[in-house]
PDB file of C-alpha atoms in Angstrom:
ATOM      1  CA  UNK A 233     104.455 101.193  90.854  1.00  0.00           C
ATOM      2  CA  UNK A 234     107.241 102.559  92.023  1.00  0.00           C
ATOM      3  CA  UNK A 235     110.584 101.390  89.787  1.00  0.00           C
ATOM      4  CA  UNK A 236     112.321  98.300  91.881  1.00  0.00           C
ATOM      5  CA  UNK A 237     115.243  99.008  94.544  1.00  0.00           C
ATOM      6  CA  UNK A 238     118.103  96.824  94.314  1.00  0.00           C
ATOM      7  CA  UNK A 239     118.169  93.461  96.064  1.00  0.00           C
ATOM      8  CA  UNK A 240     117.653  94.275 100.197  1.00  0.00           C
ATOM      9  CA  UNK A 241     117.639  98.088  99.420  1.00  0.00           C
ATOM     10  CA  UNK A 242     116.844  99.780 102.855  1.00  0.00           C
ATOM     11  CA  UNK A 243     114.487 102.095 100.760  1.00  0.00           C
ATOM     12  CA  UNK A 244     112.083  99.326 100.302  1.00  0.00           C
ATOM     13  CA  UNK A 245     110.005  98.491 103.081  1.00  0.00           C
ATOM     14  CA  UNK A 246     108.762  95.244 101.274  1.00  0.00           C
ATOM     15  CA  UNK A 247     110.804  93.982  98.345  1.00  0.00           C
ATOM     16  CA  UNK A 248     109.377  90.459  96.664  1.00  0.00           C
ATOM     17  CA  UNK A 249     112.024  89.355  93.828  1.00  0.00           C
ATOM     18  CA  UNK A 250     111.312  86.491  91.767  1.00  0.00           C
ATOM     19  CA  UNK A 251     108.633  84.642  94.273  1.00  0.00           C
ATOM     20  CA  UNK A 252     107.687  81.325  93.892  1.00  0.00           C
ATOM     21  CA  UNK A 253     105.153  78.816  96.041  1.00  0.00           C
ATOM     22  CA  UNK A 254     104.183  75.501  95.165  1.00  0.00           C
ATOM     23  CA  UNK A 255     101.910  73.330  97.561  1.00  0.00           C
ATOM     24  CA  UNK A 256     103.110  69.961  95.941  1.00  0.00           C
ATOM     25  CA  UNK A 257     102.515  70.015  92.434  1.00  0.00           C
ATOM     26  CA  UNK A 258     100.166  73.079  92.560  1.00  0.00           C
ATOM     27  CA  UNK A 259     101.855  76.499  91.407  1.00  0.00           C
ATOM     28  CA  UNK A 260     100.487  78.901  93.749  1.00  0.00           C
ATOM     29  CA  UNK A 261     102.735  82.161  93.113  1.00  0.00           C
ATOM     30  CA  UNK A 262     104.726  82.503  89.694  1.00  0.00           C
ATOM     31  CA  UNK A 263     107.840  84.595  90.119  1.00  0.00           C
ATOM     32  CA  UNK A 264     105.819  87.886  92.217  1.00  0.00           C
ATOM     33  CA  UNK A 265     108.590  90.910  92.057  1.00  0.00           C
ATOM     34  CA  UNK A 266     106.770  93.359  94.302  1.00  0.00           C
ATOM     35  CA  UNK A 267     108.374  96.865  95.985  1.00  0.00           C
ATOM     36  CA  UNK A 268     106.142  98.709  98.583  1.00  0.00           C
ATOM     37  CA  UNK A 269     107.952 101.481 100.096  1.00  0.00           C
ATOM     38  CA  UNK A 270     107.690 103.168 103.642  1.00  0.00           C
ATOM     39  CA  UNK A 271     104.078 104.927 104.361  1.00  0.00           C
ATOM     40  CA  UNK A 272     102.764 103.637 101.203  1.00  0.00           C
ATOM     41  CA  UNK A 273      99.826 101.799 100.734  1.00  0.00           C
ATOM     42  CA  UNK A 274      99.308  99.071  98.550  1.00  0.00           C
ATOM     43  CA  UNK A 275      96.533  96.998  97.346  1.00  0.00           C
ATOM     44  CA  UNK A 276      95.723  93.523  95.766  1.00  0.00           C
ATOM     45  CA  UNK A 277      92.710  92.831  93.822  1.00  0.00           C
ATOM     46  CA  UNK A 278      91.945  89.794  92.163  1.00  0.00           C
ATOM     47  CA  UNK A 279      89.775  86.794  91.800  1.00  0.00           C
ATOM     48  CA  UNK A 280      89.994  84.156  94.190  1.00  0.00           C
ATOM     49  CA  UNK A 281      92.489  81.859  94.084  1.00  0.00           C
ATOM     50  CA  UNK A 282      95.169  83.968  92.721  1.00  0.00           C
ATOM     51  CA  UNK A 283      97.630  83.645  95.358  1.00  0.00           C
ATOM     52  CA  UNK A 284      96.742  86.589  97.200  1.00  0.00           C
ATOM     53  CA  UNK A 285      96.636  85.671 100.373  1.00  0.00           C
ATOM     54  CA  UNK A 286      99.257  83.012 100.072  1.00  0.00           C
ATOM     55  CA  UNK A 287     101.681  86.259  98.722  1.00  0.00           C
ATOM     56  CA  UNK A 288     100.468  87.989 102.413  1.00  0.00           C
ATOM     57  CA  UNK A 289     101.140  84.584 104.394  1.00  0.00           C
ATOM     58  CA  UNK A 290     105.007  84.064 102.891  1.00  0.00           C
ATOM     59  CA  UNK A 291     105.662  87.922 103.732  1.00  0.00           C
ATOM     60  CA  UNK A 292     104.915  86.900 107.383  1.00  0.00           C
ATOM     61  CA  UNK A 293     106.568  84.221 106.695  1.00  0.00           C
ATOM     62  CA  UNK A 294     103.433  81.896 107.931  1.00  0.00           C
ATOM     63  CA  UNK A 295     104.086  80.150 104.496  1.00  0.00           C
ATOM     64  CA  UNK A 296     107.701  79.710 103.270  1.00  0.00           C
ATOM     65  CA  UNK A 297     108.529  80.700  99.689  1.00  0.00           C
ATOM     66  CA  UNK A 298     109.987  78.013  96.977  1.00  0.00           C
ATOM     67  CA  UNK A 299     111.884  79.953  95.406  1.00  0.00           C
ATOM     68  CA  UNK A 300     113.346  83.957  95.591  1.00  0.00           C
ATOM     69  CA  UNK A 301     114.067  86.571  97.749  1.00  0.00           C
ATOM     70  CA  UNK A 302     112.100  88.599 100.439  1.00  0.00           C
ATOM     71  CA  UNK A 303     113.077  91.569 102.117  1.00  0.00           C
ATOM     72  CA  UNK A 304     111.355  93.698 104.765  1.00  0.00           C
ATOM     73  CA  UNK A 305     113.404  97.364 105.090  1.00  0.00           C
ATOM     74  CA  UNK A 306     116.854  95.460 103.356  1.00  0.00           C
ATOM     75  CA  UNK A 307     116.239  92.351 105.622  1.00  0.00           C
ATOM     76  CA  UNK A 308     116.258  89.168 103.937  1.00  0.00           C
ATOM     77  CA  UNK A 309     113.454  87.359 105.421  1.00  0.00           C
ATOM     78  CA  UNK A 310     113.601  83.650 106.846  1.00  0.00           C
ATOM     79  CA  UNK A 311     117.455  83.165 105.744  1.00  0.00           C
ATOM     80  CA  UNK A 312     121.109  84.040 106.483  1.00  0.00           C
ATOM     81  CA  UNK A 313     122.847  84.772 102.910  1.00  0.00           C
ATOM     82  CA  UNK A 314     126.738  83.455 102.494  1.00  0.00           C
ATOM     83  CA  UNK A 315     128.669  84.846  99.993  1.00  0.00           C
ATOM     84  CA  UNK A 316     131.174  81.934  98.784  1.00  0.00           C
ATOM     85  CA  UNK A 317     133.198  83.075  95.590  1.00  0.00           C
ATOM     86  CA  UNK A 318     129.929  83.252  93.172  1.00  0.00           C
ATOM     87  CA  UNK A 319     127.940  81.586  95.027  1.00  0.00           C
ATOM     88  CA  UNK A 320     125.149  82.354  97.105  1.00  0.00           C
ATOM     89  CA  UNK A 321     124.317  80.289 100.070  1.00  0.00           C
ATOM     90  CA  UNK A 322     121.214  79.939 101.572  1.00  0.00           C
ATOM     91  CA  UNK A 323     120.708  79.258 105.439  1.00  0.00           C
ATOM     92  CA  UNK A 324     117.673  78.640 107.175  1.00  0.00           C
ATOM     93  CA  UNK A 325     117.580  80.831 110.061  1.00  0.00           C
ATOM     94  CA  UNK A 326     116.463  79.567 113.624  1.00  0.00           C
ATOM     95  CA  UNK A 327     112.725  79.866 114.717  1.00  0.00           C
ATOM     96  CA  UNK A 328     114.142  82.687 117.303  1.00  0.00           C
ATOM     97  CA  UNK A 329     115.324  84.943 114.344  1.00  0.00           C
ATOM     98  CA  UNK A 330     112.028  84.129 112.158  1.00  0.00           C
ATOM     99  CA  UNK A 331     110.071  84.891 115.305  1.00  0.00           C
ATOM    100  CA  UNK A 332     111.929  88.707 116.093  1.00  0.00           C
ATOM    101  CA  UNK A 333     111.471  89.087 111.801  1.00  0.00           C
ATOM    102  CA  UNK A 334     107.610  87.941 111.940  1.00  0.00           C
ATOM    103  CA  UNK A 335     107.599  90.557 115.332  1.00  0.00           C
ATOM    104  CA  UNK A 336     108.200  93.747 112.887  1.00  0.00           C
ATOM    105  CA  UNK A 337     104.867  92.649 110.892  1.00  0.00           C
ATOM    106  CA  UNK A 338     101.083  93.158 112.102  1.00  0.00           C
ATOM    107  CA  UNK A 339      99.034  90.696 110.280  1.00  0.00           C
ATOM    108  CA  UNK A 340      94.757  91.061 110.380  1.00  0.00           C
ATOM    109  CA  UNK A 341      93.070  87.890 109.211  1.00  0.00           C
ATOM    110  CA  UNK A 342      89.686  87.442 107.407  1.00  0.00           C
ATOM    111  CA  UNK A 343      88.915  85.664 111.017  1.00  0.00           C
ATOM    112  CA  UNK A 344      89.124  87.572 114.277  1.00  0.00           C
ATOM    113  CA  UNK A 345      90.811  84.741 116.244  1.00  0.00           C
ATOM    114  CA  UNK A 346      90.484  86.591 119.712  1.00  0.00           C
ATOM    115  CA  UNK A 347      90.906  84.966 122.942  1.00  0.00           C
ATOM    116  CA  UNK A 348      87.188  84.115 123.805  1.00  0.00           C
ATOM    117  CA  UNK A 349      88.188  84.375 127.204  1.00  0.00           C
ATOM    118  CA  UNK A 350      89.980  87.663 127.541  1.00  0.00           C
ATOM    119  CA  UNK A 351      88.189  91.076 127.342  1.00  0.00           C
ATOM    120  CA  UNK A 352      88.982  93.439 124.847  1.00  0.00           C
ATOM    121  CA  UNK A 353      91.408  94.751 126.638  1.00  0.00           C
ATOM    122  CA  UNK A 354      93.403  91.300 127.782  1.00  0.00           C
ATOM    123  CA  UNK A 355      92.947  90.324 124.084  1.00  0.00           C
ATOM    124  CA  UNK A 356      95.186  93.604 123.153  1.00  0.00           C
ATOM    125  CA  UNK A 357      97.795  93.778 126.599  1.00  0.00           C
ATOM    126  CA  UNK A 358      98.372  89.979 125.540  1.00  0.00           C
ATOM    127  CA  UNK A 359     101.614  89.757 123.107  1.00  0.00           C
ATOM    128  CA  UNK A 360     103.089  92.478 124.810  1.00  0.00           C
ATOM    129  CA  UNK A 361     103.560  91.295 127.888  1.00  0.00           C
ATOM    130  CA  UNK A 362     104.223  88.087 127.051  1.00  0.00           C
ATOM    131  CA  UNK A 363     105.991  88.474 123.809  1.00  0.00           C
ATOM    132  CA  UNK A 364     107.883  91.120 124.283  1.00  0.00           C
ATOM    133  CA  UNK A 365     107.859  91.379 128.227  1.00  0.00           C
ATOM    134  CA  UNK A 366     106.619  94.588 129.244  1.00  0.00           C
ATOM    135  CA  UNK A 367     105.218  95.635 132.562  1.00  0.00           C
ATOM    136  CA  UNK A 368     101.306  94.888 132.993  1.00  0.00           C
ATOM    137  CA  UNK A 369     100.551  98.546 133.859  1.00  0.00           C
ATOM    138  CA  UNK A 370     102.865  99.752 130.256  1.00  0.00           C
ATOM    139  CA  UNK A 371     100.623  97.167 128.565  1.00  0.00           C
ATOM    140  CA  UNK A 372      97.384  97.899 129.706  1.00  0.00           C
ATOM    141  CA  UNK A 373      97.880 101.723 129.352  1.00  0.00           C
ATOM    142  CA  UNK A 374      98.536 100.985 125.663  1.00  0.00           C
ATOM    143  CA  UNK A 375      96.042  99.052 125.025  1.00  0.00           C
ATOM    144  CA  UNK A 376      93.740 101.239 126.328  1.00  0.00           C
ATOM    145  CA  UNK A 377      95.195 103.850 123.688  1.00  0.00           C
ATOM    146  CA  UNK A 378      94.955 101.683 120.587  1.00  0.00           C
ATOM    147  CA  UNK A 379      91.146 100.601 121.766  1.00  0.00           C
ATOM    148  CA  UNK A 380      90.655 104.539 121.702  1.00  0.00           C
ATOM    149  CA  UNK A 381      91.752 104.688 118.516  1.00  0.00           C
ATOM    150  CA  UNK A 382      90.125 101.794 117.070  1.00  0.00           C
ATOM    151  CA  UNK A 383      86.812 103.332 118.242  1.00  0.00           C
ATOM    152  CA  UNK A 384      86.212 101.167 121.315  1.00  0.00           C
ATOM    153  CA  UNK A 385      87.182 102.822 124.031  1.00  0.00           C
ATOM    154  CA  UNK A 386      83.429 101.908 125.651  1.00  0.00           C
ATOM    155  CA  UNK A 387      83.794  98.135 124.609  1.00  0.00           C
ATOM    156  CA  UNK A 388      87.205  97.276 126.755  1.00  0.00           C
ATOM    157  CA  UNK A 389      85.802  95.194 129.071  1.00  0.00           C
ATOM    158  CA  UNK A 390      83.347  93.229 126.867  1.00  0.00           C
ATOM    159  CA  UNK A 391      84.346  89.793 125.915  1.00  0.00           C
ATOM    160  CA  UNK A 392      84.217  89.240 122.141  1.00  0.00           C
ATOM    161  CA  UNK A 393      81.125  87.421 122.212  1.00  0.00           C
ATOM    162  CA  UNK A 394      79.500  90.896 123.595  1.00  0.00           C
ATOM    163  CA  UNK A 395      80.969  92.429 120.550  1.00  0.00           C
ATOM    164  CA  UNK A 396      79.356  92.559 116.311  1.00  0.00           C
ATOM    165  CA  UNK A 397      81.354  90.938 114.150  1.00  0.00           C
ATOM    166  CA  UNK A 398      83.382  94.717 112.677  1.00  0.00           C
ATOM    167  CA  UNK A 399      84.016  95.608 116.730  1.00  0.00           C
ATOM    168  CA  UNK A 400      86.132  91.981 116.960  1.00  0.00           C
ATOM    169  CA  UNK A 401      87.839  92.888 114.118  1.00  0.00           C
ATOM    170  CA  UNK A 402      89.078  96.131 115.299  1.00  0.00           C
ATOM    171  CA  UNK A 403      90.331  94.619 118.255  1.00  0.00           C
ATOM    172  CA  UNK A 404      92.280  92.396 115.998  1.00  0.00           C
ATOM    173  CA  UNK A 405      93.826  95.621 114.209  1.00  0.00           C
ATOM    174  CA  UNK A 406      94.532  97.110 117.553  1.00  0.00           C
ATOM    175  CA  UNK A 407      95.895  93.546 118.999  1.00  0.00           C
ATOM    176  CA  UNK A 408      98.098  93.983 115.633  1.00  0.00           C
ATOM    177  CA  UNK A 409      99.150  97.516 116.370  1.00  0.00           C
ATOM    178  CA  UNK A 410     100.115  96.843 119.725  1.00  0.00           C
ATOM    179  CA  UNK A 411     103.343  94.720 118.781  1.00  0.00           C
ATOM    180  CA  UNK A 412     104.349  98.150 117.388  1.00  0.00           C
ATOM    181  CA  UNK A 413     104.731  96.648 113.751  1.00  0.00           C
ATOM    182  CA  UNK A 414     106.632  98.458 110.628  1.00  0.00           C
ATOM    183  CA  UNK A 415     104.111  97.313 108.260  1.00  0.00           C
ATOM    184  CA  UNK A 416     100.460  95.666 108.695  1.00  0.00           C
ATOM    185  CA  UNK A 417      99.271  93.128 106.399  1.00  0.00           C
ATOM    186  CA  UNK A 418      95.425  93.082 106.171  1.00  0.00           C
ATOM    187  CA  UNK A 419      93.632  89.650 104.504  1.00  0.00           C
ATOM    188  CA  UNK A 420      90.556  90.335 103.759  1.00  0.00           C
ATOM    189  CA  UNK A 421      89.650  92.235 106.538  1.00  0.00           C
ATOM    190  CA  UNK A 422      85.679  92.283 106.032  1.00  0.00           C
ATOM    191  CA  UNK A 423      85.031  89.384 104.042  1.00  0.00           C
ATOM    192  CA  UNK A 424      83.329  87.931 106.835  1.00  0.00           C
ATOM    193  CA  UNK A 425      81.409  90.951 107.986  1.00  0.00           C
ATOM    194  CA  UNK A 426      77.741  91.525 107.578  1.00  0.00           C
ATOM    195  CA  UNK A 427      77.666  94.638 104.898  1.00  0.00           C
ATOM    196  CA  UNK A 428      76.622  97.242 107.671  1.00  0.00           C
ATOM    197  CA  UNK A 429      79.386  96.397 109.447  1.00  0.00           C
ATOM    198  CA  UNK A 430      82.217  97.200 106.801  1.00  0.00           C
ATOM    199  CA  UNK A 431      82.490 100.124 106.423  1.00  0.00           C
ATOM    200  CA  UNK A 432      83.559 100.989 110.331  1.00  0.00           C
ATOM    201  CA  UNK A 433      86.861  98.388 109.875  1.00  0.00           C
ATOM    202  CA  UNK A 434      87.200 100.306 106.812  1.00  0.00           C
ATOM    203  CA  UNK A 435      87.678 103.684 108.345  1.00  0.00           C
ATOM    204  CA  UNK A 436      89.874 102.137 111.039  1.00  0.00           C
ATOM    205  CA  UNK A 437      92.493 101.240 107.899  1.00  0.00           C
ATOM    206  CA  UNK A 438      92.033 104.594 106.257  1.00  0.00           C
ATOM    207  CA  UNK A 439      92.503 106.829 109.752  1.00  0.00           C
ATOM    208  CA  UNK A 440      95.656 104.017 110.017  1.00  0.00           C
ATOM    209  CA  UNK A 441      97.016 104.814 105.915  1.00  0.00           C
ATOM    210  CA  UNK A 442      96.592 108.488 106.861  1.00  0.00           C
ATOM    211  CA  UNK A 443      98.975 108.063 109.928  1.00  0.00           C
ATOM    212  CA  UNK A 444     101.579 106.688 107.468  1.00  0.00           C
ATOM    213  CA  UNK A 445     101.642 103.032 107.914  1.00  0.00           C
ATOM    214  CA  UNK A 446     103.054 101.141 105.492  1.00  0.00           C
ATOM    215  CA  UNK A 447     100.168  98.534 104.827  1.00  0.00           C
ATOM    216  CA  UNK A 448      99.867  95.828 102.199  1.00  0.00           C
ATOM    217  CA  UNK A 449      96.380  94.869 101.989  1.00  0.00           C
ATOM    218  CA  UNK A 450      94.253  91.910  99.979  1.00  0.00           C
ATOM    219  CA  UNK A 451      90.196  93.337  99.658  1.00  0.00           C
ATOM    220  CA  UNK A 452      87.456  92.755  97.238  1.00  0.00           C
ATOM    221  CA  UNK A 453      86.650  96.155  98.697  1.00  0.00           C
ATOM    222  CA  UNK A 454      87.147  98.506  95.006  1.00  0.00           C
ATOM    223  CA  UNK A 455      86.390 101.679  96.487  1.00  0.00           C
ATOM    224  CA  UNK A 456      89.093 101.236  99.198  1.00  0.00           C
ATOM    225  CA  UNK A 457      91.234 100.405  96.533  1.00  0.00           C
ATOM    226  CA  UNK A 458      90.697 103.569  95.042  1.00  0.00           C
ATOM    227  CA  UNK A 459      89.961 105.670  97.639  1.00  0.00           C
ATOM    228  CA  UNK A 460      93.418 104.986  99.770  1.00  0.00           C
ATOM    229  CA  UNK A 461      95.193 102.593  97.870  1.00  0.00           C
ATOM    230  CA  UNK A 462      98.848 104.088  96.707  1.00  0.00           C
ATOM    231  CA  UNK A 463      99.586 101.205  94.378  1.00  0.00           C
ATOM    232  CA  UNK A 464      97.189  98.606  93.064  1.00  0.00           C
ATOM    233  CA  UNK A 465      98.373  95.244  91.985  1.00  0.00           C
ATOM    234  CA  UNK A 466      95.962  92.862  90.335  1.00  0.00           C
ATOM    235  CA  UNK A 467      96.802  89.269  90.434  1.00  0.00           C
ATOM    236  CA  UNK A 468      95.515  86.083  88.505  1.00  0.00           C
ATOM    237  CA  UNK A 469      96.838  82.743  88.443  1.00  0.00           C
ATOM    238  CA  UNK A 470      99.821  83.252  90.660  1.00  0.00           C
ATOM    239  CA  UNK A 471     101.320  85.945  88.871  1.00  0.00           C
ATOM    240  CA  UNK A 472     100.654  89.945  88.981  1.00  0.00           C
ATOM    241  CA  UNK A 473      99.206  90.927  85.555  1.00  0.00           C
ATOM    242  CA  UNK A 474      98.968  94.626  86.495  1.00  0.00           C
ATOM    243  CA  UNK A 475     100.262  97.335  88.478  1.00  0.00           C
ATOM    244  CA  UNK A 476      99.970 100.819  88.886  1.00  0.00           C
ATOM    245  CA  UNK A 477      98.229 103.857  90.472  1.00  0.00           C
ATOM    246  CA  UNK A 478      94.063 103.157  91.537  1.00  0.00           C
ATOM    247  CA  UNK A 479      92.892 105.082  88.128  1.00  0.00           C
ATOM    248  CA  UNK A 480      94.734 103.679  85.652  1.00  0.00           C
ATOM    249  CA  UNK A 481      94.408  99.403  87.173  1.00  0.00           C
ATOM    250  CA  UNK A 482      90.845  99.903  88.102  1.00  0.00           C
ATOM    251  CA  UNK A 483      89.302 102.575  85.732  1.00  0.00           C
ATOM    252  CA  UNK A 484      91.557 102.169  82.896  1.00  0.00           C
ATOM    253  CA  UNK A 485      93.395  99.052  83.065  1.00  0.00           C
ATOM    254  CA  UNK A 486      95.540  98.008  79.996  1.00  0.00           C
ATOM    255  CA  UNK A 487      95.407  94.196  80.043  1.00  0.00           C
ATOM    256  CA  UNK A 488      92.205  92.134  79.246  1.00  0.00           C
ATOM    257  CA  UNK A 489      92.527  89.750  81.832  1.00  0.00           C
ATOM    258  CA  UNK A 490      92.129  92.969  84.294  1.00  0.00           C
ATOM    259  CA  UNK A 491      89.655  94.850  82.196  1.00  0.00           C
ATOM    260  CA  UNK A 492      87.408  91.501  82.548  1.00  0.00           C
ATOM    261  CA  UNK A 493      87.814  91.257  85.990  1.00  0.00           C
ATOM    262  CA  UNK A 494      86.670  94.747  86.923  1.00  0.00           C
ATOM    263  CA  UNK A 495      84.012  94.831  83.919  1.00  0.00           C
ATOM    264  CA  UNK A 496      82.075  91.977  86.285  1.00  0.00           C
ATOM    265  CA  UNK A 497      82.980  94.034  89.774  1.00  0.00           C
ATOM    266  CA  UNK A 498      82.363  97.503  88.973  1.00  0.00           C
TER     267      UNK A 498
END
């Protein structure tokens, strides 16, 4: 892993510093510090249950954090700091700021959650035009681009329930890539894919990590890991246990909590 910026460095694209989450009493995430810089592609492994997902939701800022700092390219996320002698003053920051923040961000869920209704294509123009107001004919041009490259250029008029299971979910990546993000977040992609299926979101992510995008992704998918990841992080228990480059976590890990794990994947 890279060595940590400072606090809201503009050379991290994600910085995590000290990250807590409780849900009530339970301890979800136990003080994460996590850099990811631009183009770079990290990966979480880890059983389930280890806050990995919850770690994806607070970076979107779908879940807010307890306690710590998050930063998205030297943007702290979700508050307004104030400086007050030695103090440091947290502000919450209106749902209109949180909103442009959580804009930057592409997020691709384990679930497809397209608009039954809409086509391919109306599932993609959607947030554009009505999140951040562009023309119809802008939108659907796009759209028709990022279907392209997606690999669906044939499906845009289907309706999702004309589409498998690994087509919906690359309309959700492409949906995601049309709000122009700085950095995708992918939650277990193709956990609920049929195995056949996988391997086609899979090669949707690595054409995307060889276009540069910064991507932060949660898998049980090893090979990915290895294949494309620039960083992997393994996580247990709320807390990160190890980090590194793909051949030394996964093939030669140095902690026995990790060397377990992967003894029983591999």
């Amino acid at each position: 892993m890279s060595a940590p910026t400072a606090p809201g460095s503009t050379t991290a694209m994600v910085q995590a510093i000290g990250i807590h989450k409780f849900f009530g009493d339970l301890h979800v995430l136990r003080g994460i510090d996590l850099t990811v810089l631009p183009g770079q592609v990290c990966v979480v492994l880890g059983p389930s249950g280890s806050g990995k997902s919850t770690l994806l939701r607070c970076i979107n800022q779908l879940e807010s954090i307890s306690a710590g700092r998050l930063y998205v390219e030297g943007e702290l996320l979700g508050y307004r700091e104030v400086v007050k002698g030695d103090q440091h003053i947290l502000h919450e920051l209106p749902d209109k700021d949180v909103a442009r923040q959580r804009s930057r961000i592409g997020m691709v869920f384990q679930r497809f959650n397209l608009f039954p209704h809409m086509t391919a294509l109306e599932n993609v123009m959607e947030a554009p035009i009505h999140v951040r107001g562009r023309k119809r004919s802008e939108a659907r041009a796009r759209a028709l681009e990022l279907l392209a490259r997606v690999g669906l250029a044939d499906r845009a008029d289907h309706y999702p329930s004309e589409l498998s299971g690994g087509q919906q979910q690359r309309v959700a990546i492409a949906r995601a890539l049309a709000m122009d993000p700085e950095i995708m977040l992918f939650d277990e992609p193709t956990s609920a894919l049929d195995p056949e299926l996988v391997g086609e979101v899979l090669q949707v992510m690595k054409d995307l990590a060889a276009s540069g995008m910064t991507m932060v992704v949660v898998t049980h998918e090893v090979g990915f890991a290895r294949e494309v990841g620039d960083n992997v992080i393994f996580m247990d228990e709320g807390a990160i246990v190890e980090m590194g480059a793909p051949a030394q976590v996964i093939d030669s890990p140095r902690e026995a909590r990790t060397r377990a794990f992967f003894s029983k994947v591999l």
